[in-house]
XYZ file of C-alpha atoms in Angstrom:
506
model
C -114.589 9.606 74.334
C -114.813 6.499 76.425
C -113.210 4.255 74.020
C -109.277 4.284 73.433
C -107.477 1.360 70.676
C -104.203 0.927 70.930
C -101.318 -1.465 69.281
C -98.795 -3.498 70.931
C -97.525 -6.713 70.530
C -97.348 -10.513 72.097
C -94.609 -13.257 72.043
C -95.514 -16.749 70.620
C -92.020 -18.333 69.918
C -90.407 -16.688 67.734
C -93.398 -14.479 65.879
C -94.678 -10.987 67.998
C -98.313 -11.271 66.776
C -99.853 -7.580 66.859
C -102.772 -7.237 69.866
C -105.138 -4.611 69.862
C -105.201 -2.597 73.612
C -109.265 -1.719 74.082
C -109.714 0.137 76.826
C -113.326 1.286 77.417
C -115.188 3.523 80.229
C -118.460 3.273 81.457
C -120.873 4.048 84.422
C -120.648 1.761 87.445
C -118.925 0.838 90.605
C -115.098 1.625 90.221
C -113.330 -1.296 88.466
C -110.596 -2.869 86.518
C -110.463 -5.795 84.637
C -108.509 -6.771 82.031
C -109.470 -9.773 79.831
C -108.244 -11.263 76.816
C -106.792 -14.248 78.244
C -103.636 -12.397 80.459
C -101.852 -14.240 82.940
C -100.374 -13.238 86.287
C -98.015 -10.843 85.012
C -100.984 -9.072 82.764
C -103.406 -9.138 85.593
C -100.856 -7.609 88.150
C -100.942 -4.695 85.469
C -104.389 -2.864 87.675
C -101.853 -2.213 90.647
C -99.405 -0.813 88.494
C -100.749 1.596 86.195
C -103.079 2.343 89.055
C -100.083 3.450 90.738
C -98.390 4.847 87.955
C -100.838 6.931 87.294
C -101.772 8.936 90.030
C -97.923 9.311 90.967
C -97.461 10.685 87.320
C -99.897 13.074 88.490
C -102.694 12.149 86.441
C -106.370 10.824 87.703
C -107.654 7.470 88.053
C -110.977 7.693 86.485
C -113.259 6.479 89.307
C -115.513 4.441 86.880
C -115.981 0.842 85.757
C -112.473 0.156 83.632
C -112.149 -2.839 81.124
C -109.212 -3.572 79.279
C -109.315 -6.321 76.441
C -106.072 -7.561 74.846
C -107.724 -8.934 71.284
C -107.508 -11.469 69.782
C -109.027 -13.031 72.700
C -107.588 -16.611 72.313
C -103.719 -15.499 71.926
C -102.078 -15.804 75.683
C -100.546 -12.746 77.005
C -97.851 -12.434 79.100
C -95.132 -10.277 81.066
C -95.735 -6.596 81.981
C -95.181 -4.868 78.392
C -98.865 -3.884 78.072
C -98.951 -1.715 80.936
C -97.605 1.051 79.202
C -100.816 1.000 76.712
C -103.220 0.159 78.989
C -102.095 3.682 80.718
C -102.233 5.535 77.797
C -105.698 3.871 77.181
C -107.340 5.037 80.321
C -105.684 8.083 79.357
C -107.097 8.747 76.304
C -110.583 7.018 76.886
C -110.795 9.604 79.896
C -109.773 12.717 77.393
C -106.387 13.120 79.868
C -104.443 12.622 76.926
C -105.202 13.831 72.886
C -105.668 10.470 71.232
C -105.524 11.500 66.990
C -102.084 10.060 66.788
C -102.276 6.940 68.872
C -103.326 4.859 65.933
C -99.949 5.627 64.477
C -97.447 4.267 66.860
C -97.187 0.329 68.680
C -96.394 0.656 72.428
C -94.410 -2.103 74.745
C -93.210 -1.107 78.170
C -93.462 -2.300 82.234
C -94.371 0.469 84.457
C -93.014 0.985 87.794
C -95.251 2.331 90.509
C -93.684 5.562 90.208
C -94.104 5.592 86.309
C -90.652 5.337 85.274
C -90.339 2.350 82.077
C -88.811 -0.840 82.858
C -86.711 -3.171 79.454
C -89.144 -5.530 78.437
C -88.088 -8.865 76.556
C -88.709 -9.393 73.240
C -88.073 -5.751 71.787
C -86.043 -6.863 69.079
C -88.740 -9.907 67.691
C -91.409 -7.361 68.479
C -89.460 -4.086 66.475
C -88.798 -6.700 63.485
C -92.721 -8.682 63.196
C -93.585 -4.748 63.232
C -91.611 -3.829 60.218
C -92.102 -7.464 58.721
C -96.049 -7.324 58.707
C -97.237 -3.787 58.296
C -99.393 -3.117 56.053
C -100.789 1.012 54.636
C -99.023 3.400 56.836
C -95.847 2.366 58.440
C -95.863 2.176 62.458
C -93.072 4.438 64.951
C -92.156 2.106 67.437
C -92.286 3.532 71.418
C -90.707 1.506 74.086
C -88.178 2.020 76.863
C -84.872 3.635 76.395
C -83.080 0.292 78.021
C -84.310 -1.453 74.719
C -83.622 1.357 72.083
C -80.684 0.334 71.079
C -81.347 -3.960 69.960
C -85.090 -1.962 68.693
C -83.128 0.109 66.433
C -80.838 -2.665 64.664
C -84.132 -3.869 62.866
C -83.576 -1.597 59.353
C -85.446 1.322 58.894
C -87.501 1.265 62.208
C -88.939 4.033 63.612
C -87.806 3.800 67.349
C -89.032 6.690 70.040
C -87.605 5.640 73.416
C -88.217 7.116 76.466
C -87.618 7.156 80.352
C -91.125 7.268 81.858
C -95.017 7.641 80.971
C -94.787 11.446 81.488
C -92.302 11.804 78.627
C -95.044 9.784 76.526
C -97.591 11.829 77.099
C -95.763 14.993 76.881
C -94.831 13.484 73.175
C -98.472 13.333 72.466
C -99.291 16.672 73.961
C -95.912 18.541 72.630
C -96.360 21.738 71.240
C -93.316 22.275 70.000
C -90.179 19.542 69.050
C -88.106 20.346 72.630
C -90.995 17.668 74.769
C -91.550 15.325 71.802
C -89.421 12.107 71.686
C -86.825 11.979 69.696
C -86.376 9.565 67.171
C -83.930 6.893 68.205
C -80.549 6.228 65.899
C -78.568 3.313 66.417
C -74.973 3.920 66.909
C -73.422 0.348 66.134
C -69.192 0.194 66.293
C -67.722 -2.130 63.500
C -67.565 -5.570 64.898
C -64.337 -6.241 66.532
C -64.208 -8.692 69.168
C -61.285 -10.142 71.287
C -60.837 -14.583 71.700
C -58.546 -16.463 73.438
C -55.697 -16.896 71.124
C -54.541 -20.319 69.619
C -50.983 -19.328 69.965
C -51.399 -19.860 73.265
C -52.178 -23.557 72.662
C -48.923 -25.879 72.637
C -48.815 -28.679 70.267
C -52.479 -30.738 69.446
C -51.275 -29.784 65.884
C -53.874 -32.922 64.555
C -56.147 -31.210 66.683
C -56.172 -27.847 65.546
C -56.311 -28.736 62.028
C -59.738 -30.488 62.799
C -60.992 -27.546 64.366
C -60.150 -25.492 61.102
C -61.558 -27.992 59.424
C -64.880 -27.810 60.939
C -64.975 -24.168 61.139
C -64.470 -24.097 57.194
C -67.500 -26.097 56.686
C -69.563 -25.822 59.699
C -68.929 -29.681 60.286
C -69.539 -30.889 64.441
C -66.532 -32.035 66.358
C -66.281 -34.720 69.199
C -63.102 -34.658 70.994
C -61.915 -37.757 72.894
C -58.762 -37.573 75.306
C -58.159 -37.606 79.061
C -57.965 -35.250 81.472
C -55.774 -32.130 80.693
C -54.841 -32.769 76.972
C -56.090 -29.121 76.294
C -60.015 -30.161 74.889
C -61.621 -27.405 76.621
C -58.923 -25.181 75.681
C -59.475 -25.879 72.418
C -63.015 -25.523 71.799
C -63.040 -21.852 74.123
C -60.885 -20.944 70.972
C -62.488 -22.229 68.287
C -65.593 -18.879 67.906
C -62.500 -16.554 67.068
C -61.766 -18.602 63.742
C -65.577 -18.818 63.003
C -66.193 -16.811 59.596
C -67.952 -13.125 60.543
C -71.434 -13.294 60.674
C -73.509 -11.824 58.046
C -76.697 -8.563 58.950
C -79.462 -12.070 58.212
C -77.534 -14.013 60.481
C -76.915 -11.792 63.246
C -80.398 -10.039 63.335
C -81.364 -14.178 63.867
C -79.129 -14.679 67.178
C -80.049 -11.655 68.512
C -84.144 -11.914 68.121
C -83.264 -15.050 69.903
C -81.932 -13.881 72.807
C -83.961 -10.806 72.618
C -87.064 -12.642 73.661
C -84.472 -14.441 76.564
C -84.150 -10.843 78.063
C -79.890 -10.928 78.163
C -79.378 -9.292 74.722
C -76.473 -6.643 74.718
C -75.731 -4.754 72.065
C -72.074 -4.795 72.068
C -72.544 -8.428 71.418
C -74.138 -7.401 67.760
C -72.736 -10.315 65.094
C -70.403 -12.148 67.837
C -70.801 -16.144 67.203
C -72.951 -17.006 70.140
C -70.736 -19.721 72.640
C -72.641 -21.991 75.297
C -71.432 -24.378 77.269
C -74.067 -26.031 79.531
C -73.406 -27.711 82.774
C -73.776 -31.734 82.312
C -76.750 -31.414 84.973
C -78.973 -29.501 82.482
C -82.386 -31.014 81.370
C -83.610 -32.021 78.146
C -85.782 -28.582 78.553
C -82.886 -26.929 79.084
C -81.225 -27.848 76.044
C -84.122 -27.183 73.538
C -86.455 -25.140 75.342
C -89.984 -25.690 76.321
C -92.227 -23.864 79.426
C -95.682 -23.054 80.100
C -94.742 -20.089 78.136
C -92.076 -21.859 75.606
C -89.022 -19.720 75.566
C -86.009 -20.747 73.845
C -83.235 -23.462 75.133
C -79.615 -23.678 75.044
C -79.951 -25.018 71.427
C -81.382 -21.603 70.120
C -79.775 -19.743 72.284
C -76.508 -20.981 70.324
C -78.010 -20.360 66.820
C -75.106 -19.459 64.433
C -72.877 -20.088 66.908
C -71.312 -22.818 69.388
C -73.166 -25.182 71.395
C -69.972 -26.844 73.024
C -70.766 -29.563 75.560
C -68.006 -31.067 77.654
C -67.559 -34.128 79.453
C -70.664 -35.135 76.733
C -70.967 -38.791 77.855
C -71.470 -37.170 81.699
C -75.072 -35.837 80.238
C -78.264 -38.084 80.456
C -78.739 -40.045 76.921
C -82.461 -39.130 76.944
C -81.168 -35.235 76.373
C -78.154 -35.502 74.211
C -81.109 -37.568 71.827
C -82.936 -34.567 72.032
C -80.344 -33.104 69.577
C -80.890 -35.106 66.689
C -83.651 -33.655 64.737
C -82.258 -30.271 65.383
C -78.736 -31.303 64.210
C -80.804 -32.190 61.123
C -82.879 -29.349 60.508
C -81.738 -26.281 62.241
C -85.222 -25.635 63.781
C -87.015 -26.776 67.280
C -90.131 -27.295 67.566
C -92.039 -27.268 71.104
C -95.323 -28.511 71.394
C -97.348 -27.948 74.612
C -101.228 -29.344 75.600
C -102.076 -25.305 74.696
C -99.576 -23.659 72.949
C -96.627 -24.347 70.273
C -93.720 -22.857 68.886
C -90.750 -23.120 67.003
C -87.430 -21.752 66.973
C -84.010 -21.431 65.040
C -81.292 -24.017 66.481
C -78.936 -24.045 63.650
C -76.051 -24.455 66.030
C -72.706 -25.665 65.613
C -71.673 -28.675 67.898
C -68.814 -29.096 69.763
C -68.240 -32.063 72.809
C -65.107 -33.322 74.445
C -65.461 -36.861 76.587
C -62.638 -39.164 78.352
C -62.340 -42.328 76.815
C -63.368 -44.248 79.735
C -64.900 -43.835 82.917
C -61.588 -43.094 84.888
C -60.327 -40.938 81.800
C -56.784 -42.528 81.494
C -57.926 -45.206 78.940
C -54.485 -45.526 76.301
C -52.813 -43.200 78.495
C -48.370 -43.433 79.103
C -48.811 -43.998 82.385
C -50.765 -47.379 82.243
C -53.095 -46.398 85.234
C -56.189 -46.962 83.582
C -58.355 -50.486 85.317
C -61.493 -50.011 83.420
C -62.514 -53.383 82.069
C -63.989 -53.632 78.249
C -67.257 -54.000 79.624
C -67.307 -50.874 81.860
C -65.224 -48.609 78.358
C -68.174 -50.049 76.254
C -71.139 -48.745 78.685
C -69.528 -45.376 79.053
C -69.321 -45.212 75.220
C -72.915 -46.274 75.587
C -74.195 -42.962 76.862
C -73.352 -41.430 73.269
C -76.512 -42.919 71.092
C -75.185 -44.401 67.867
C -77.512 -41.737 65.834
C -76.144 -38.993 67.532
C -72.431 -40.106 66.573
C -73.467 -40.518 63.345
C -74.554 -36.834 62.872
C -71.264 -35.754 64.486
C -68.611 -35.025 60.948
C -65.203 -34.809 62.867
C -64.663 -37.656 65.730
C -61.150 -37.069 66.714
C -58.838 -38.529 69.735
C -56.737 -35.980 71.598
C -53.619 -37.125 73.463
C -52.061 -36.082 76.532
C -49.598 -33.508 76.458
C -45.707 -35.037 76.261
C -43.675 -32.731 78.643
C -40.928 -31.812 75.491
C -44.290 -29.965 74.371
C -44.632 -27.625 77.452
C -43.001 -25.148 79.194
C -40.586 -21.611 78.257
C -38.903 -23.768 74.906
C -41.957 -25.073 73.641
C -42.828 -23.145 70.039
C -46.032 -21.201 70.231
C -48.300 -22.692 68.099
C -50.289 -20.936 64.847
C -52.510 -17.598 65.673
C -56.269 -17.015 65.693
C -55.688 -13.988 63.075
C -53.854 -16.760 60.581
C -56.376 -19.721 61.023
C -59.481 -17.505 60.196
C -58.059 -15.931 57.296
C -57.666 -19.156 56.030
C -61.079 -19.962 57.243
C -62.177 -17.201 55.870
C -61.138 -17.874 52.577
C -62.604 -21.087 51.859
C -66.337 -20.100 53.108
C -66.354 -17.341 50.768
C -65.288 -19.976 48.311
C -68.664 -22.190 49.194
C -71.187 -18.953 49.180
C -69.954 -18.032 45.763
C -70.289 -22.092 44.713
C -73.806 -22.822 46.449
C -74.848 -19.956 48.577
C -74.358 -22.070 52.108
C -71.456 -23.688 54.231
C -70.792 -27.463 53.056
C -72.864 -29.042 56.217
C -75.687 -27.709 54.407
C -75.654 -29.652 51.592
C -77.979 -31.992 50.603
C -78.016 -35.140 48.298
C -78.210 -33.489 44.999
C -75.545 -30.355 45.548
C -73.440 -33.257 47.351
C -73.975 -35.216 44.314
C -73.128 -32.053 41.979
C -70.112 -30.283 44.178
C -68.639 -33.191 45.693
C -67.603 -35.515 42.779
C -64.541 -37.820 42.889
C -62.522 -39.486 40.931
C -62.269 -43.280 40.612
C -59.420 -43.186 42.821
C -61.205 -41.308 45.218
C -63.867 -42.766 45.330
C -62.574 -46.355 45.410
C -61.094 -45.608 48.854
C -64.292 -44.003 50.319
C -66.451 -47.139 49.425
C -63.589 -49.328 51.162
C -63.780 -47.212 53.915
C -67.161 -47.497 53.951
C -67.415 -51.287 53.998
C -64.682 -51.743 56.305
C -65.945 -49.579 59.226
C -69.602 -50.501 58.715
C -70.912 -46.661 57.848
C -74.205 -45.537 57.407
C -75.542 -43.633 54.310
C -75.707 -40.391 56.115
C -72.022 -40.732 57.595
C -70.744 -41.949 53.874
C -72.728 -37.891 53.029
C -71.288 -36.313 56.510
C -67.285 -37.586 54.972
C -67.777 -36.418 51.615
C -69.015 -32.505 52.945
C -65.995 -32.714 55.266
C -63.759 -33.788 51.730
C -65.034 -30.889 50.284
C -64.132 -28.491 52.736
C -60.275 -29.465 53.122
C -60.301 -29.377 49.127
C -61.736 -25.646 49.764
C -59.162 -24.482 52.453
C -56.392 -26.296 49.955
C -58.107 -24.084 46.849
C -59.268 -26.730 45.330
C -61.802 -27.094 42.895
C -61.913 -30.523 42.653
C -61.627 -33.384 45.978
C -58.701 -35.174 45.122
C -57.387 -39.065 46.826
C -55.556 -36.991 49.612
C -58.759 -34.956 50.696
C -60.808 -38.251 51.229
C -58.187 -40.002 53.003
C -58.079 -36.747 55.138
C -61.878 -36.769 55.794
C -61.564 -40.479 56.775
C -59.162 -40.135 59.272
C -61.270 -37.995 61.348
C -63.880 -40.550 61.456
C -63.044 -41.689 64.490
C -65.520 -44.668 65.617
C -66.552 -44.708 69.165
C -68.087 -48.379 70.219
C -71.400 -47.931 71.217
C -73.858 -50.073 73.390
């Protein structure tokens, strides 16, 4: 046999496409070449099965080798097909029995000695495989560094192993004690330690905006100077977050799956980022010759918190506001496109002016109007307007510090009450509050006349927009929630008001 077909798969954004692995023999001056459009990475593959191979103990067929990774006009990337580009010479030379080969997918790097290197992309790969098979169902062999996130995609067939040897002594096993052994995943219940908000003096207005927002998956912008405890705040705020549910968590981790730093004893912890005001508008939502995903995705039902926000260029904080709307990205290149999940929850702190003490006790602020209005300035007005929860945070008065101080409300106690009032929305409409859209808000977030007599004033009097009138009423409903109540009474609305707090933008 001089012709071997094996399965693997590629990355394109979010989707592992399947690609078939022909390997073919034939007379000639010794060769390799693999085609099938392959970049660097793929191309550097001849030197290391070559090497793999004969150090495995196994002999380089000295004949004219081609390798084509079909369909031909899908880009390839990364070392993952080495693994069945080896077993393809192998089996196209008859080194290796080849009846079974049509009923497994392969991914793995090889090193030069022919042990298996992680790959990324195990996890989006393990779950396409599952998603899209059609007849027979696939095993899935890869190496044992990326058993473990293969194996949390349901019913998967998962065969790890160390090195090409133990591959091919699974195809050539005789008996069960050189076969590879199906892989089960051994997953702990979920129980992760946060920073605790007892630990957080005072900021009672504060805190109750942060419960607020975790309730409904609102955003938060937190104004104050220097030291008032923003940071402090928000590092806390993932450990009040409702758990995460299998759909939800199978999401984040795909997502950083195909970034390479998945662990598994991160399985269903809220995702937290917090990227350095320095980072690029590429950065933030991804892109690359090969587009891989950005800080944006890489938060996906979890945190994106950005401090000192108005420190970040205003060409990339815009970059948020069609994600903020629809929970997706997508990255279009001259070549190549793809999209991926960014249904992140945003949190920013700023000063209030450029020195920071703007309002502060000590009166040692000297910012003039002009220079407060042009720091404001670097926050878009259409970004603030997708932000629910714009609150000011004060400095610290010393009473409020030190041994005497009282402790302030746990994490435990917050998300129990957090807790509470999202299972109250899923049972309502299936999805948090900031979901809504114009009808359920029309349907779940009625007032009365009282109500909604001081909303419209509110609404003429600080000049709102249509979609921040929408953004206060989905905040209303979630303090009526975390009161237990069905219906958004006066003192809800006046409560969603008051954290409208209206920066003055250039």
């Amino acid at each position: 046999m001089s012709l071997a077909v094996l399965k693997s798969r590629a990355l394109a954004g979010m989707e592992a496409p399947e690609v078939n692995v022909e390997v073919h023999l034939a007379n000639g001056l010794p060769s390799f070449t693999i085609v099938g459009l392959p970049d660097t990475e793929v191309k550097e593959s001849r030197d290391r099965v070559r090497a793999a191979l004969q150090n495995c103990g196994f002999e380089m067929p000295a004949r004219r080798i081609t390798a084509n990774l079909a369909p031909a006009d899908l880009p390839k990337e990364s070392g993952r097909f080495d693994l069945p580009i080896a077993l393809g010479i192998l089996a196209a030379s008859g080194q290796l029995p080849a009846e079974q080969l049509h009923e497994y997918e392969f991914a793995g790097e090889l090193s030069l000695s022919g042990q298996l290197r992680p790959i990324r992309g195990a996890l989006a790969m393990t779950f396409a495989m599952q998603r899209g098979k059609s007849g027979a169902p696939r095993a899935f062999i890869l190496p044992h560094a990326n058993a473990d996130e293969a194996a949390l995609v349901p019913n998967a067939s998962i065969y790890p192993a160390h090195s090409l040897l133990e591959v091919c002594a699974h195809f050539a096993a005789r008996d069960q004690r050189t076969a590879l052994q199906r892989h089960q995943p051994t997953l702990l219940a979920p129980h992760f330690s946060y920073p605790d908000f007892a630990e957080v003096q005072g900021q009672h207005h504060a805190r109750r905006a942060l419960e607020v927002a975790a309730a409904g998956g609102h955003s938060l912008l937190m104004v104050g100077p220097p030291g008032a405890g923003k940071t402090m705040l928000a590092s806390r705020f993932p450990g009040i977050l409702p758990l995460m549910s299998d759909e939800e968590a199978l999401e984040a981790a795909a997502v950083h799956s195909l970034g390479g730093n998945f662990k598994v004893e991160n399985w269903k912890r809220r995702p937290y980022r917090a990227p350095h005001q320095t980072a690029s508008g590429v950065a933030l939502v991804g892109g690359g010759n090969v587009p891989r995903p950005g800080e944006i995705s890489l938060a996906h039902c979890g945190v994106l918190f950005l401090d000192e926000i108005a420190e970040f260029d205003r060409r990339v904080l815009d970059v948020l506001r069609q994600p903020m709307e629809s929970g997706i990205i997508s990255i279009s290149r001259a070549a190549r496109q793809a999209e991926f999940p960014a249904r992140f929850q945003l949190i920013a702190a700023m000063n209030p002016c450029p020195c920071g003490y703007l309002g502060h006790a000590s009166g040692r602020c000297r910012c003039t109007p002009d220079a407060v209005l042009r720091y404001h300035g670097r926050l878009s007005g259409p970004l603030l307007d997708r932000i629910d929860l714009q609150i000011e945070v004060p400095a610290m008065a010393p009473v409020m510090l030190g041994g005497k101080a009282v402790a302030g409300e746990s994490t435990a106690a917050i998300a129990a009450r957090v807790a509470a009032a999202f299972a109250v929305q899923l049972a309502r409409q299936g999805k948090a509050n900031h979901q809504l859209d114009n009808q359920q808000i029309a349907l779940h977030c009625q007032l009365d006349a009282s109500g909604e007599q001081l909303l419209h004033g509110a609404m003429l009097r600080l000049h709102w927009s249509a979609r921040t009138y929408h953004r206060v009423l989905r905040v209303a409903r979630s303090i009526a929630d975390l009161a237990g109540s069905a219906a958004i009474a006066r003192a809800h609305v006046a409560e969603a008001i008051q954290y409208r707090r209206v920066l003055h933008v250039a």
